[in-house]
XYZ file of C-alpha atoms in Angstrom:
362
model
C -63.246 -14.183 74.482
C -61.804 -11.332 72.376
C -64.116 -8.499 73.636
C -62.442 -9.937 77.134
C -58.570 -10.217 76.349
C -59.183 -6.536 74.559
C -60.932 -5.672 77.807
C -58.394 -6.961 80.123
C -55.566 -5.692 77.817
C -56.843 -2.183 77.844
C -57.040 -1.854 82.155
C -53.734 -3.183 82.380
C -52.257 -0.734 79.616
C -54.381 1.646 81.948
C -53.154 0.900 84.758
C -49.183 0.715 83.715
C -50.031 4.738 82.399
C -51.504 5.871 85.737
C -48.184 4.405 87.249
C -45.768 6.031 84.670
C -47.698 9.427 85.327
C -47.657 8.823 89.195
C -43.706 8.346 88.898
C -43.157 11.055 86.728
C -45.567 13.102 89.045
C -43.993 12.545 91.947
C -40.603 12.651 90.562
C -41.340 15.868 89.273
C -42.202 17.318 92.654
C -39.268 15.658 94.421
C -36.912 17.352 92.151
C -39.114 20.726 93.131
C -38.233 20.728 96.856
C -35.115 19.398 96.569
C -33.622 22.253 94.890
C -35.287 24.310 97.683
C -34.048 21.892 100.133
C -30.642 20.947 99.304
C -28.368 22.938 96.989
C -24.156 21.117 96.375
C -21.907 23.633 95.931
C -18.311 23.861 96.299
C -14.637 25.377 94.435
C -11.718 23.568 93.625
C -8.562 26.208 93.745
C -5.086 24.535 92.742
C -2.066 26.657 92.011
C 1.560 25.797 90.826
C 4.311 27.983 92.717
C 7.446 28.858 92.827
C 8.619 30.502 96.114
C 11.676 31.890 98.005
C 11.890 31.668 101.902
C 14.727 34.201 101.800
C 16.562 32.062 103.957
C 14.922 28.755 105.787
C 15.893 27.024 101.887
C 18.695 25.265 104.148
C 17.094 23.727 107.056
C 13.566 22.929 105.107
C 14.018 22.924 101.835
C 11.148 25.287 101.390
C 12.328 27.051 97.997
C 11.236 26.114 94.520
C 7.794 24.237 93.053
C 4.944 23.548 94.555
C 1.475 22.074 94.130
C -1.158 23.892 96.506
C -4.752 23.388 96.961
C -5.821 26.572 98.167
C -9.198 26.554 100.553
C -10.548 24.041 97.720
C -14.365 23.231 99.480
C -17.586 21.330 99.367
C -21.233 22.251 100.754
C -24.642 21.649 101.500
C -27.290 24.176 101.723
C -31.044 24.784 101.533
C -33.878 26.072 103.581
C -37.010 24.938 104.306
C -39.765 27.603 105.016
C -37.810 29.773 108.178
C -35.435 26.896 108.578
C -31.395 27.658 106.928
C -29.006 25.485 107.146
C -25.017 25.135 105.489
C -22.565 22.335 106.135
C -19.141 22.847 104.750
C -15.900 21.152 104.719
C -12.508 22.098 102.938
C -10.789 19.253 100.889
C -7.619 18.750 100.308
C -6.379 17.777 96.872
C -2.594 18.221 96.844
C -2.231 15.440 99.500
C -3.760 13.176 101.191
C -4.684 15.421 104.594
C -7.543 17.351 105.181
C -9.866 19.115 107.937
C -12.538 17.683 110.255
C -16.005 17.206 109.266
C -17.866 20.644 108.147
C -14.813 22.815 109.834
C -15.858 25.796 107.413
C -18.916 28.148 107.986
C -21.664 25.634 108.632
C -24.692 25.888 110.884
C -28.417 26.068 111.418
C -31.065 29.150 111.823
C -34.260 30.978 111.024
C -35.184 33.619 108.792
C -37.210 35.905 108.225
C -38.279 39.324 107.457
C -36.611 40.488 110.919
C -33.121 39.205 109.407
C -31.782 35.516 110.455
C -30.298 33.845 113.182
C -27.738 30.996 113.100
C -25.426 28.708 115.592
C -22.812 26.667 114.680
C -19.442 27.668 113.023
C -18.722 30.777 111.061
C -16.174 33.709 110.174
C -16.526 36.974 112.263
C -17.217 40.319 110.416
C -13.872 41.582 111.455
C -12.460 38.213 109.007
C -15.177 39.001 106.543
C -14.813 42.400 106.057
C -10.944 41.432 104.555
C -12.031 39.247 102.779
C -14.491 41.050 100.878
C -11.766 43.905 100.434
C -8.952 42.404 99.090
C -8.157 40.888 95.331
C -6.168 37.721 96.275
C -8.546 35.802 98.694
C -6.802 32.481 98.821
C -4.318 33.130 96.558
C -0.728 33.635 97.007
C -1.525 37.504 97.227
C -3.880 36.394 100.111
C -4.567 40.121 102.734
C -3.377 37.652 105.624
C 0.137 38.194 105.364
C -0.268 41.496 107.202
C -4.115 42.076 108.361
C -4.706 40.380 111.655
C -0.744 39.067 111.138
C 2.133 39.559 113.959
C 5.540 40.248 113.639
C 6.374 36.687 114.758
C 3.582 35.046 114.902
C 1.916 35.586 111.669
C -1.963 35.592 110.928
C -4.003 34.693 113.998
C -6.683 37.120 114.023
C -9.032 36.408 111.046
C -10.777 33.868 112.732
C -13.795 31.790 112.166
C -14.920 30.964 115.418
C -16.738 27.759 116.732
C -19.740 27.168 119.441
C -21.124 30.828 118.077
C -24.478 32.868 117.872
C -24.745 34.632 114.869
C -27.742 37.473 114.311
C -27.590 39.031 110.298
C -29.791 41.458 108.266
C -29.001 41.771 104.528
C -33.100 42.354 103.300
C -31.794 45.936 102.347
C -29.498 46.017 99.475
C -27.826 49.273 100.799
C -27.727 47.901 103.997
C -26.124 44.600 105.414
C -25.523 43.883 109.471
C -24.042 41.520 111.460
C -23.844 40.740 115.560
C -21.654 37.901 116.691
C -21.495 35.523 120.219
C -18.742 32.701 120.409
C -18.494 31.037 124.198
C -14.801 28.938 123.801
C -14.579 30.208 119.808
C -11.508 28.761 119.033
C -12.337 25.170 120.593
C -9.767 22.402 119.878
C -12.320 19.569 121.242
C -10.416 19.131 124.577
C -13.756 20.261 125.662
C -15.868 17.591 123.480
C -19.224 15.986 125.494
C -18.681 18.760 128.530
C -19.948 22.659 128.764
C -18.052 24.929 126.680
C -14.996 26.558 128.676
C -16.899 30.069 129.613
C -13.324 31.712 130.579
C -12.761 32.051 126.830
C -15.172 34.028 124.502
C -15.978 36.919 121.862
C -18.126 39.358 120.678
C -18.188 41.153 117.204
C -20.237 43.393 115.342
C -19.884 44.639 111.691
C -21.843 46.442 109.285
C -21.801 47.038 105.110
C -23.572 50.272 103.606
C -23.418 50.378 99.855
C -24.442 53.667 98.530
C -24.055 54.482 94.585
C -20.906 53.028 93.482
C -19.294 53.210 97.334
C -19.112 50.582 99.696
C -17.988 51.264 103.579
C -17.814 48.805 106.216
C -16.649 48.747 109.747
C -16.283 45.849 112.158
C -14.988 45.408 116.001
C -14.407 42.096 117.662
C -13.513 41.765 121.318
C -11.831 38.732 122.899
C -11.087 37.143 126.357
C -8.903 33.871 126.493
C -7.733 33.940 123.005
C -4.585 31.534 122.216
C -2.335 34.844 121.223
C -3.531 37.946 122.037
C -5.026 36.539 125.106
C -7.199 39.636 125.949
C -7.932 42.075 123.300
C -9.823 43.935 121.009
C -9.368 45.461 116.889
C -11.265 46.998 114.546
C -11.347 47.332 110.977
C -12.319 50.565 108.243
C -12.837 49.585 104.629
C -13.969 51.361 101.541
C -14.473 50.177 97.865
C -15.252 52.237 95.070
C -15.858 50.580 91.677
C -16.296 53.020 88.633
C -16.740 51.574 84.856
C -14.159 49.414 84.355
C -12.079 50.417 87.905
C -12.117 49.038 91.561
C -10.377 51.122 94.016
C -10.218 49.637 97.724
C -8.557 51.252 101.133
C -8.409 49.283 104.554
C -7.090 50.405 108.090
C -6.971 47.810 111.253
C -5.917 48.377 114.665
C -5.400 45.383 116.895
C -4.937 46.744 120.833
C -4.392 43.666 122.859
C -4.151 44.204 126.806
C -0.953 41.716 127.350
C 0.788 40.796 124.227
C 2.720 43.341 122.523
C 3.207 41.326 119.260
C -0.126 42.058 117.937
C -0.327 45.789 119.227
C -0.204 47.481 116.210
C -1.992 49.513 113.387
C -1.826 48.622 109.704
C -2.865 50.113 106.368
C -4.146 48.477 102.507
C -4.869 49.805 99.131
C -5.646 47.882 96.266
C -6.722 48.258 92.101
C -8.588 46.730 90.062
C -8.641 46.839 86.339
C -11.065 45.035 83.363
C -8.832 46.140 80.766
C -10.566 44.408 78.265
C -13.375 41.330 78.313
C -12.681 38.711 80.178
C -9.269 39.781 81.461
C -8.443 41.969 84.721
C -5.185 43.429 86.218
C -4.986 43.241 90.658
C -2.666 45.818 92.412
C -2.719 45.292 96.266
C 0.095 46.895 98.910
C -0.268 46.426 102.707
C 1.617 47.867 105.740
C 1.964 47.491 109.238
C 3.397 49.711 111.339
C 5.940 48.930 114.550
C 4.397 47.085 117.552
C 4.046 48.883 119.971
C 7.663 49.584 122.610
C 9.297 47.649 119.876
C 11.760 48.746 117.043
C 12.038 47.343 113.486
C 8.820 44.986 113.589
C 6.985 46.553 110.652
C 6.463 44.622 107.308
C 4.880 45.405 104.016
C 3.182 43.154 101.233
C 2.591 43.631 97.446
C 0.385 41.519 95.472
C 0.206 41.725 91.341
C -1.730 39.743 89.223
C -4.505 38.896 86.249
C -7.161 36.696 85.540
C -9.110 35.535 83.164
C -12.387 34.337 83.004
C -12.335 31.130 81.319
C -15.993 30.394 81.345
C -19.010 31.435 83.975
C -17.398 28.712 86.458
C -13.866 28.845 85.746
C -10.620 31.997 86.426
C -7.249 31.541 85.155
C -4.930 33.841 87.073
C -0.759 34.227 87.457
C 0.276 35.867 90.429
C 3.255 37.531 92.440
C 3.714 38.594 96.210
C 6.740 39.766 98.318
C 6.867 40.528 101.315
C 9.680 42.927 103.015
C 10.271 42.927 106.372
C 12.220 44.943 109.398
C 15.049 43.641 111.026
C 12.822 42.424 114.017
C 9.965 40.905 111.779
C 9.309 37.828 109.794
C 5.891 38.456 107.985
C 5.770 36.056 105.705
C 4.601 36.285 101.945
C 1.949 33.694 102.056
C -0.071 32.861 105.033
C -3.780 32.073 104.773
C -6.199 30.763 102.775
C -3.413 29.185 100.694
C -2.590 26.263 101.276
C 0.790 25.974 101.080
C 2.534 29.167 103.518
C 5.733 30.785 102.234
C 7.413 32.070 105.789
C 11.183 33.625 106.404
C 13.644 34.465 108.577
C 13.895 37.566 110.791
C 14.769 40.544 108.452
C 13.055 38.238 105.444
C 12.394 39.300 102.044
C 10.226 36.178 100.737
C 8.280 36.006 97.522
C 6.024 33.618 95.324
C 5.594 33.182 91.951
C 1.911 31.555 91.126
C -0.266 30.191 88.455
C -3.577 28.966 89.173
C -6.900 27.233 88.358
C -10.118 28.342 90.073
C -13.850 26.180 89.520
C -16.893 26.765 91.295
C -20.275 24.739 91.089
């Protein structure tokens, strides 16, 4: 009997160790292809501000404090083999509101030594191209206020555009291009369960060449049907140039519409950056645009100052100012894009924000 219960004993202490190493096993391997599979990502942006319509103050109360969540986002990612894929939504954590489901670049594709291919929803290189120029991207110093902005209507052409067809090559590390299709791109669902509306589409094309410590890009995006410049094309030039501790940027657009004279106009951007010492930088930006075109007094300029600090490898620190100045025909406003909470003004305007903020990505 004891040779037995030792022998029984002994398979099931067996048996429970070939389990435990099975679990761990195939634990371990789950945990493999996930992270190939799935990646979460996101950044939470919040800023405190203190802004000046220059004016609206009386009808809106739109002057003083305020809490912003600025393009604050979550994601999935991965790929499987050729098979890409990104779903990503913007949340909202100032209030209670927030977009529909996976309304920032998300979509499917295959890759490849050839480059990729992707569908779904996604910025166009003319938006792109911005946003890797400027210093401020979502902040209160935010390019928007003047590129792809109109005199009255404000920013309406850095666009990420819906039901699109997206072809990119970035294998070469001096080399990065992208060629864009959108059939009804700026789709407000009106069209939901039917065929895209085919009267409205674009095309873009852009392309990044990094050589030594230069960067130049160019991008052109043509439109038919679009909800303000109804017909239309523009085109953007940019060039960075980082040296030790310096960043030096230049930008020029030109928007040439066929109808709407708002948005016919050229416009110009420097910008500075500074690592004065670890951790710490200093942003200069300063953007133009001229006069639409048979109008008078519709120009507007923006300057951005600011510094951050890098907390830790997931977390900037930054205070920020803007102010805008317009014509006597033009209402650019100081904040408008990206951030969450716009700062706009009256015709003639002068409006300005005060900001500090809180950056975390993961």
């Amino acid at each position: 009997m004891p040779n037995l219960y030792i022998t029984i004993r002994n398979i099931i202490a067996s048996q429970i160790a070939v389990c435990v190493l099975t679990s761990l096993s195939s634990t371990s391997m789950a945990a493999e292809v996930a992270g190939d599979l799935l990646h979460v990502y996101g950044k939470l942006h919040v800023s405190i501000d203190n802004s000046d319509t220059d004016g609206l103050n009386d009808e809106t109360y739109q002057d003083g404090i305020s809490v912003s969540s600025n393009s604050s986002r979550v994601g999935l990612k991965g790929q499987y083999q050729q098979v890409i894929y990104q779903i990503e939504q913007e949340v909202r954590i100032d209030d209670s509101s927030k977009g529909n489901f996976a309304d920032r670049n998300s979509f499917i594709g295959l890759t490849g030594d050839w480059g990729s291919l992707r569908a779904g929803i996604y910025d166009t290189p003319l938006k792109s191209i911005g946003s890797k120029w400027g210093l401020f991207g979502d902040t209160i110093g935010d390019r928007r206020a003047i590129l792809g902005a109109g005199y009255l209507s404000g920013n309406q052409l850095n666009e990420r555009v819906k039901n699109m067809i997206m072809y990119q090559y970035d294998h070469d590390r001096s080399l990065k291009v992208q060629a864009m299709y959108a059939v009804d791109p700026e789709d407000d669902g009106t069209n939901a369960g039917i065929v895209d509306n085919n009267k409205n589409e674009m095309v873009g094309a852009g392309i990044w060449w990094h050589v030594a410590e230069i960067t130049l890009s160019l991008a052109y995006e043509d439109w038919t049907g679009h909800s303000y410049i109804i017909d239309g094309n523009a085109y953007r030039i940019a060039v960075v140039w980082t040296r030790s501790r310096h960043r030096f940027g230049a930008i020029y657009e030109d928007i040439d519409p066929s109808v709407v004279n708002e948005f016919s106009r050229e416009a110009f951007g420097v910008n500075w950056k500074w690592r004065f010492i670890e951790a710490w930088d200093l942003r200069l930006q300063y953007l133009v645009a001229d006069n639409a075109t048979n109008t008078t007094d519709t120009g507007g300029s923006n300057i951005s100052a600011g510094t951050y600090h890098e907390l830790n490898d997931k977390t900037k620190l930054y205070l920020a100012y803007t102010a805008s100045r317009n014509d006597a025909n033009a209402k650019f406003p100081a904040v408008d894009g990206g951030h969450g909470d716009e700062v706009k003004t009256i015709f003639g305007g002068h409006p300005n924000s005060l900001s500090l903020g809180i950056e975390f990505k993961f």
